PDB file of C-alpha atoms in Angstrom:
ATOM      1  CA  MET A   1    -213.720 208.098 131.407  1.00 71.00           C
ATOM      2  CA  ALA A   2    -210.508 208.480 129.393  1.00 80.00           C
ATOM      3  CA  ALA A   3    -209.425 211.362 131.622  1.00 82.00           C
ATOM      4  CA  LEU A   4    -210.046 209.164 134.717  1.00 82.00           C
ATOM      5  CA  TRP A   5    -207.895 206.346 133.394  1.00 89.00           C
ATOM      6  CA  GLY A   6    -205.356 208.982 132.400  1.00 88.00           C
ATOM      7  CA  ALA A   7    -205.323 210.119 135.965  1.00 87.00           C
ATOM      8  CA  VAL A   8    -204.684 206.592 137.146  1.00 90.00           C
ATOM      9  CA  ILE A   9    -201.634 206.354 134.907  1.00 91.00           C
ATOM     10  CA  PHE A  10    -200.397 209.900 135.637  1.00 90.00           C
ATOM     11  CA  SER A  11    -200.668 209.338 139.410  1.00 89.00           C
ATOM     12  CA  GLY A  12    -198.646 206.194 138.896  1.00 90.00           C
ATOM     13  CA  PHE A  13    -195.903 208.120 137.112  1.00 91.00           C
ATOM     14  CA  TYR A  14    -196.054 210.678 139.812  1.00 88.00           C
ATOM     15  CA  HIS A  15    -195.722 208.139 142.553  1.00 88.00           C
ATOM     16  CA  GLY A  16    -192.854 206.502 140.691  1.00 88.00           C
ATOM     17  CA  VAL A  17    -190.879 209.693 140.359  1.00 87.00           C
ATOM     18  CA  ASN A  18    -191.362 210.585 144.048  1.00 85.00           C
ATOM     19  CA  PRO A  19    -188.233 209.330 145.957  1.00 82.00           C
ATOM     20  CA  GLY A  20    -190.515 208.678 148.939  1.00 80.00           C
ATOM     21  CA  MET A  21    -191.974 205.687 147.098  1.00 84.00           C
ATOM     22  CA  GLY A  22    -188.624 203.900 147.169  1.00 83.00           C
ATOM     23  CA  TRP A  23    -186.733 203.931 143.857  1.00 84.00           C
ATOM     24  CA  PRO A  24    -183.520 205.279 145.583  1.00 83.00           C
ATOM     25  CA  LEU A  25    -183.589 202.151 147.757  1.00 85.00           C
ATOM     26  CA  ALA A  26    -183.502 200.029 144.594  1.00 87.00           C
ATOM     27  CA  VAL A  27    -180.438 201.915 143.442  1.00 86.00           C
ATOM     28  CA  SER A  28    -178.704 201.505 146.774  1.00 82.00           C
ATOM     29  CA  ALA A  29    -179.512 197.731 146.794  1.00 83.00           C
ATOM     30  CA  ALA A  30    -177.980 197.341 143.366  1.00 83.00           C
ATOM     31  CA  LEU A  31    -174.881 199.327 144.296  1.00 81.00           C
ATOM     32  CA  PHE A  32    -174.459 197.391 147.518  1.00 79.00           C
ATOM     33  CA  GLU A  33    -174.688 194.019 145.849  1.00 81.00           C
ATOM     34  CA  GLN A  34    -172.726 195.232 142.784  1.00 80.00           C
ATOM     35  CA  LYS A  35    -175.254 193.413 140.573  1.00 82.00           C
ATOM     36  CA  ALA A  36    -177.552 194.986 138.006  1.00 81.00           C
ATOM     37  CA  ALA A  37    -180.044 192.148 138.617  1.00 87.00           C
ATOM     38  CA  ALA A  38    -180.468 193.343 142.171  1.00 87.00           C
ATOM     39  CA  LEU A  39    -181.971 196.555 140.733  1.00 89.00           C
ATOM     40  CA  GLY A  40    -184.754 194.660 138.981  1.00 90.00           C
ATOM     41  CA  LYS A  41    -185.336 192.461 142.050  1.00 92.00           C
ATOM     42  CA  ALA A  42    -185.673 195.496 144.255  1.00 91.00           C
ATOM     43  CA  LEU A  43    -188.051 197.303 141.869  1.00 93.00           C
ATOM     44  CA  ALA A  44    -190.213 194.183 141.706  1.00 94.00           C
ATOM     45  CA  ALA A  45    -190.408 194.019 145.476  1.00 93.00           C
ATOM     46  CA  LEU A  46    -191.348 197.754 145.635  1.00 94.00           C
ATOM     47  CA  ALA A  47    -193.960 197.212 142.949  1.00 94.00           C
ATOM     48  CA  LEU A  48    -195.482 194.275 144.772  1.00 95.00           C
ATOM     49  CA  GLY A  49    -195.771 196.239 148.046  1.00 93.00           C
ATOM     50  CA  HIS A  50    -197.304 199.173 146.275  1.00 94.00           C
ATOM     51  CA  PHE A  51    -199.841 197.006 144.433  1.00 95.00           C
ATOM     52  CA  ILE A  52    -200.934 195.343 147.691  1.00 94.00           C
ATOM     53  CA  ALA A  53    -201.359 198.731 149.323  1.00 93.00           C
ATOM     54  CA  MET A  54    -203.471 199.994 146.437  1.00 93.00           C
ATOM     55  CA  THR A  55    -205.744 196.922 146.470  1.00 93.00           C
ATOM     56  CA  ALA A  56    -206.009 197.034 150.259  1.00 92.00           C
ATOM     57  CA  ILE A  57    -207.467 200.546 150.000  1.00 89.00           C
ATOM     58  CA  LEU A  58    -209.664 200.064 146.886  1.00 89.00           C
ATOM     59  CA  LEU A  59    -211.154 196.581 147.625  1.00 86.00           C
ATOM     60  CA  PRO A  60    -213.273 197.683 150.599  1.00 84.00           C
ATOM     61  CA  PHE A  61    -214.877 200.374 148.431  1.00 79.00           C
ATOM     62  CA  SER A  62    -215.461 197.890 145.595  1.00 78.00           C
ATOM     63  CA  MET A  63    -217.376 195.552 147.981  1.00 74.00           C
ATOM     64  CA  MET A  64    -219.750 198.158 149.245  1.00 70.00           C
ATOM     65  CA  LEU A  65    -223.257 197.291 148.005  1.00 56.00           C
ATOM     66  CA  THR A  66    -224.366 200.672 149.173  1.00 58.00           C
ATOM     67  CA  LEU A  67    -222.137 202.224 146.491  1.00 61.00           C
ATOM     68  CA  ALA A  68    -225.004 201.918 144.062  1.00 60.00           C
ATOM     69  CA  GLU A  69    -227.527 203.915 146.098  1.00 61.00           C
ATOM     70  CA  PHE A  70    -225.212 206.292 147.961  1.00 71.00           C
ATOM     71  CA  GLN A  71    -222.348 206.809 145.470  1.00 74.00           C
ATOM     72  CA  ARG A  72    -222.510 210.596 145.617  1.00 77.00           C
ATOM     73  CA  GLU A  73    -222.309 210.723 149.415  1.00 80.00           C
ATOM     74  CA  ILE A  74    -219.518 208.106 149.452  1.00 79.00           C
ATOM     75  CA  ARG A  75    -217.511 209.981 146.790  1.00 81.00           C
ATOM     76  CA  ILE A  76    -217.873 213.249 148.663  1.00 85.00           C
ATOM     77  CA  GLY A  77    -216.793 211.545 151.882  1.00 86.00           C
ATOM     78  CA  ALA A  78    -213.793 209.955 150.202  1.00 85.00           C
ATOM     79  CA  GLY A  79    -212.889 213.375 148.742  1.00 87.00           C
ATOM     80  CA  LEU A  80    -213.045 214.962 152.181  1.00 90.00           C
ATOM     81  CA  LEU A  81    -210.947 212.176 153.591  1.00 90.00           C
ATOM     82  CA  VAL A  82    -208.192 212.696 150.998  1.00 89.00           C
ATOM     83  CA  ILE A  83    -208.246 216.465 151.539  1.00 91.00           C
ATOM     84  CA  GLY A  84    -207.993 215.923 155.319  1.00 91.00           C
ATOM     85  CA  LEU A  85    -204.919 213.718 154.886  1.00 88.00           C
ATOM     86  CA  GLY A  86    -203.336 216.295 152.604  1.00 88.00           C
ATOM     87  CA  ILE A  87    -203.842 219.026 155.234  1.00 91.00           C
ATOM     88  CA  TYR A  88    -202.455 216.768 157.905  1.00 87.00           C
ATOM     89  CA  LEU A  89    -199.347 216.046 155.868  1.00 84.00           C
ATOM     90  CA  LEU A  90    -198.890 219.773 155.258  1.00 85.00           C
ATOM     91  CA  LEU A  91    -199.023 220.468 158.995  1.00 86.00           C
ATOM     92  CA  ASN A  92    -197.015 217.412 160.035  1.00 81.00           C
ATOM     93  CA  ARG A  93    -193.813 217.232 157.977  1.00 69.00           C
ATOM     94  CA  ARG A  94    -192.257 214.377 159.965  1.00 72.00           C
ATOM     95  CA  HIS A  95    -191.681 211.152 158.082  1.00 65.00           C
ATOM     96  CA  PRO A  96    -193.112 208.011 159.772  1.00 65.00           C
ATOM     97  CA  ARG A  97    -190.309 206.680 162.015  1.00 70.00           C
ATOM     98  CA  PHE A  98    -191.457 203.075 161.709  1.00 65.00           C
ATOM     99  CA  LEU A  99    -190.377 203.006 158.068  1.00 73.00           C
ATOM    100  CA  ALA A 100    -186.747 203.332 159.216  1.00 70.00           C
ATOM    101  CA  ARG A 101    -187.138 200.184 161.340  1.00 77.00           C
ATOM    102  CA  VAL A 102    -187.984 197.933 158.376  1.00 78.00           C
ATOM    103  CA  LYS A 103    -184.997 195.884 157.250  1.00 78.00           C
ATOM    104  CA  PRO A 104    -183.359 196.749 153.872  1.00 68.00           C
ATOM    105  CA  THR A 105    -184.084 193.235 152.733  1.00 75.00           C
ATOM    106  CA  GLN A 106    -187.871 193.724 153.262  1.00 84.00           C
ATOM    107  CA  LEU A 107    -188.489 196.191 150.444  1.00 88.00           C
ATOM    108  CA  GLY A 108    -191.924 194.819 149.665  1.00 90.00           C
ATOM    109  CA  LEU A 109    -193.073 195.420 153.237  1.00 90.00           C
ATOM    110  CA  TRP A 110    -191.434 198.831 153.243  1.00 89.00           C
ATOM    111  CA  SER A 111    -193.170 199.793 149.995  1.00 90.00           C
ATOM    112  CA  PHE A 112    -196.592 198.703 151.354  1.00 91.00           C
ATOM    113  CA  LEU A 113    -196.136 200.674 154.580  1.00 90.00           C
ATOM    114  CA  ALA A 114    -194.783 203.742 152.783  1.00 87.00           C
ATOM    115  CA  ALA A 115    -197.731 203.800 150.387  1.00 87.00           C
ATOM    116  CA  MET A 116    -200.164 203.492 153.298  1.00 88.00           C
ATOM    117  CA  ALA A 117    -198.409 206.145 155.382  1.00 84.00           C
ATOM    118  CA  HIS A 118    -198.290 208.639 152.520  1.00 81.00           C
ATOM    119  CA  GLY A 119    -201.867 208.091 151.516  1.00 84.00           C
ATOM    120  CA  ALA A 120    -200.999 206.838 148.060  1.00 85.00           C
ATOM    121  CA  GLY A 121    -203.887 204.460 147.961  1.00 86.00           C
ATOM    122  CA  LEU A 122    -206.358 207.096 149.174  1.00 85.00           C
ATOM    123  CA  MET A 123    -205.359 209.316 146.312  1.00 86.00           C
ATOM    124  CA  LEU A 124    -206.745 206.682 143.921  1.00 87.00           C
ATOM    125  CA  VAL A 125    -210.104 206.347 145.723  1.00 86.00           C
ATOM    126  CA  PRO A 126    -211.884 209.455 144.181  1.00 85.00           C
ATOM    127  CA  ILE A 127    -210.547 208.458 140.705  1.00 85.00           C
ATOM    128  CA  TYR A 128    -211.645 204.820 141.149  1.00 85.00           C
ATOM    129  CA  LEU A 129    -215.150 205.761 142.245  1.00 82.00           C
ATOM    130  CA  GLY A 130    -215.475 208.009 139.216  1.00 82.00           C
ATOM    131  CA  ILE A 131    -214.389 205.081 136.945  1.00 82.00           C
ATOM    132  CA  CYS A 132    -217.033 202.747 138.565  1.00 76.00           C
ATOM    133  CA  ALA A 133    -219.745 205.259 137.482  1.00 63.00           C
ATOM    134  CA  VAL A 134    -222.410 203.160 139.092  1.00 51.00           C
ATOM    135  CA  ASP A 135    -224.621 206.282 139.355  1.00 49.00           C
ATOM    136  CA  GLU A 136    -225.473 205.584 135.734  1.00 50.00           C
ATOM    137  CA  LEU A 137    -226.958 202.221 136.668  1.00 47.00           C
ATOM    138  CA  ASP A 138    -230.424 201.604 137.937  1.00 48.00           C
ATOM    139  CA  ALA A 139    -229.657 200.514 141.490  1.00 48.00           C
ATOM    140  CA  GLY A 140    -233.049 198.895 141.856  1.00 48.00           C
ATOM    141  CA  HIS A 141    -232.526 196.605 138.968  1.00 44.00           C
ATOM    142  CA  ALA A 142    -228.739 196.021 139.108  1.00 50.00           C
ATOM    143  CA  ALA A 143    -227.843 192.577 140.450  1.00 51.00           C
ATOM    144  CA  ALA A 144    -225.781 193.098 143.596  1.00 51.00           C
ATOM    145  CA  GLY A 145    -223.458 190.218 142.740  1.00 53.00           C
ATOM    146  CA  GLU A 146    -222.835 191.545 139.224  1.00 56.00           C
ATOM    147  CA  LEU A 147    -222.184 194.987 140.544  1.00 59.00           C
ATOM    148  CA  MET A 148    -219.755 193.830 143.157  1.00 61.00           C
ATOM    149  CA  THR A 149    -217.877 191.607 140.710  1.00 67.00           C
ATOM    150  CA  ALA A 150    -217.477 194.389 138.271  1.00 72.00           C
ATOM    151  CA  ASN A 151    -216.262 196.764 140.954  1.00 79.00           C
ATOM    152  CA  ILE A 152    -213.766 194.295 142.337  1.00 82.00           C
ATOM    153  CA  GLY A 153    -212.375 193.646 138.874  1.00 85.00           C
ATOM    154  CA  THR A 154    -212.045 197.386 138.272  1.00 86.00           C
ATOM    155  CA  ALA A 155    -210.236 197.807 141.548  1.00 88.00           C
ATOM    156  CA  PHE A 156    -207.622 195.253 140.547  1.00 91.00           C
ATOM    157  CA  VAL A 157    -207.220 196.764 137.085  1.00 91.00           C
ATOM    158  CA  VAL A 158    -206.842 200.283 138.548  1.00 91.00           C
ATOM    159  CA  ALA A 159    -204.274 199.091 141.077  1.00 92.00           C
ATOM    160  CA  LEU A 160    -202.372 197.085 138.444  1.00 94.00           C
ATOM    161  CA  THR A 161    -202.366 199.946 135.883  1.00 94.00           C
ATOM    162  CA  HIS A 162    -201.273 202.460 138.487  1.00 94.00           C
ATOM    163  CA  THR A 163    -198.530 200.197 139.848  1.00 94.00           C
ATOM    164  CA  ALA A 164    -197.196 199.464 136.308  1.00 95.00           C
ATOM    165  CA  ALA A 165    -196.935 203.206 135.630  1.00 94.00           C
ATOM    166  CA  MET A 166    -195.233 203.799 138.981  1.00 93.00           C
ATOM    167  CA  THR A 167    -192.727 201.037 138.434  1.00 94.00           C
ATOM    168  CA  LEU A 168    -191.932 202.287 134.917  1.00 95.00           C
ATOM    169  CA  ALA A 169    -191.291 205.833 136.052  1.00 92.00           C
ATOM    170  CA  GLY A 170    -189.308 204.820 139.146  1.00 91.00           C
ATOM    171  CA  GLY A 171    -187.473 202.184 137.232  1.00 92.00           C
ATOM    172  CA  VAL A 172    -186.261 204.575 134.561  1.00 91.00           C
ATOM    173  CA  LEU A 173    -184.905 206.958 137.250  1.00 88.00           C
ATOM    174  CA  ALA A 174    -183.375 204.035 139.201  1.00 88.00           C
ATOM    175  CA  VAL A 175    -181.592 202.596 136.083  1.00 88.00           C
ATOM    176  CA  GLY A 176    -180.290 206.030 135.059  1.00 85.00           C
ATOM    177  CA  MET A 177    -179.041 206.663 138.566  1.00 82.00           C
ATOM    178  CA  TYR A 178    -177.425 203.274 138.854  1.00 83.00           C
ATOM    179  CA  ALA A 179    -175.856 203.217 135.401  1.00 79.00           C
ATOM    180  CA  TRP A 180    -174.613 206.759 135.047  1.00 76.00           C
ATOM    181  CA  LEU A 181    -175.024 209.020 138.085  1.00 70.00           C
ATOM    182  CA  GLY A 182    -174.623 206.971 141.256  1.00 63.00           C
ATOM    183  CA  MET A 183    -175.749 207.586 144.808  1.00 60.00           C
ATOM    184  CA  LYS A 184    -173.205 210.393 145.310  1.00 63.00           C
ATOM    185  CA  PHE A 185    -175.155 212.477 142.803  1.00 60.00           C
ATOM    186  CA  LEU A 186    -178.431 211.502 144.368  1.00 61.00           C
ATOM    187  CA  SER A 187    -177.226 212.536 147.878  1.00 58.00           C
ATOM    188  CA  LYS A 188    -176.254 215.972 146.476  1.00 57.00           C
ATOM    189  CA  SER A 189    -179.374 216.557 144.391  1.00 53.00           C
ATOM    190  CA  TRP A 190    -182.125 215.019 146.520  1.00 54.00           C
ATOM    191  CA  PHE A 191    -185.493 216.514 145.745  1.00 59.00           C
ATOM    192  CA  ASN A 192    -188.236 216.658 148.335  1.00 63.00           C
ATOM    193  CA  LEU A 193    -191.849 216.392 147.159  1.00 69.00           C
ATOM    194  CA  ASP A 194    -193.518 216.351 150.510  1.00 74.00           C
ATOM    195  CA  VAL A 195    -195.287 219.667 150.087  1.00 81.00           C
ATOM    196  CA  VAL A 196    -196.235 218.905 146.505  1.00 81.00           C
ATOM    197  CA  TRP A 197    -197.495 215.506 147.554  1.00 82.00           C
ATOM    198  CA  ALA A 198    -199.751 216.957 150.247  1.00 85.00           C
ATOM    199  CA  LEU A 199    -201.100 219.612 147.873  1.00 87.00           C
ATOM    200  CA  SER A 200    -201.769 216.988 145.215  1.00 87.00           C
ATOM    201  CA  LEU A 201    -203.867 215.020 147.761  1.00 87.00           C
ATOM    202  CA  ILE A 202    -205.932 218.083 148.461  1.00 89.00           C
ATOM    203  CA  LEU A 203    -206.355 218.709 144.730  1.00 88.00           C
ATOM    204  CA  VAL A 204    -207.433 215.135 143.993  1.00 87.00           C
ATOM    205  CA  GLY A 205    -209.856 215.231 146.890  1.00 87.00           C
ATOM    206  CA  ALA A 206    -211.387 218.524 145.693  1.00 89.00           C
ATOM    207  CA  LEU A 207    -211.682 217.235 142.141  1.00 84.00           C
ATOM    208  CA  GLY A 208    -213.367 214.096 143.471  1.00 83.00           C
ATOM    209  CA  ILE A 209    -215.952 216.166 145.315  1.00 84.00           C
ATOM    210  CA  TRP A 210    -216.545 218.440 142.325  1.00 83.00           C
ATOM    211  CA  HIS A 211    -216.975 215.427 140.004  1.00 77.00           C
ATOM    212  CA  ALA A 212    -219.378 213.786 142.447  1.00 75.00           C
ATOM    213  CA  GLY A 213    -221.559 216.860 142.462  1.00 64.00           C
TER     214      GLY A 213
END
């Protein structure tokens, strides 16, 4: 269980470091407005969008009463879904064009769409299902309402913990870039994690299937 919660936090740090999750946009917003406060405001908007995206993916799983009886099958299916998305992103390297159409002032919306498009929420599903561990419960005697309430609460805590770790990691990079290095340095030293991201989805999906077995 400690390892699973560690995975929630680690994946949050990983998402935060990834430029594709938006921290460079927070830097550019602060430089454009020439206000340090704009950096915090932008990071908050990115965090809100990411949190909503995580809960939008996790909540449907938390409300599945069949999770108690068919958890193994659901976890394997979720793992295969994550692996499939990872393979798709490896084959299709194009970034979603609709993200470029979102206005710079709508960072929360952009963060939500970016997380959805990159499968950030799906990456949490196998971890979340492992944390629920309802296969240890007697499904015949577990109250459905109790089980659902517990799962929904866990979904929110997972999403919140993950988003906090993401915001911390991205925020540290954004503050460092804004205070000392600037966008000129970023434009020259841009690092692309697309392949690593896709491979990590495949890895998480495989681990989810292995853990379900």
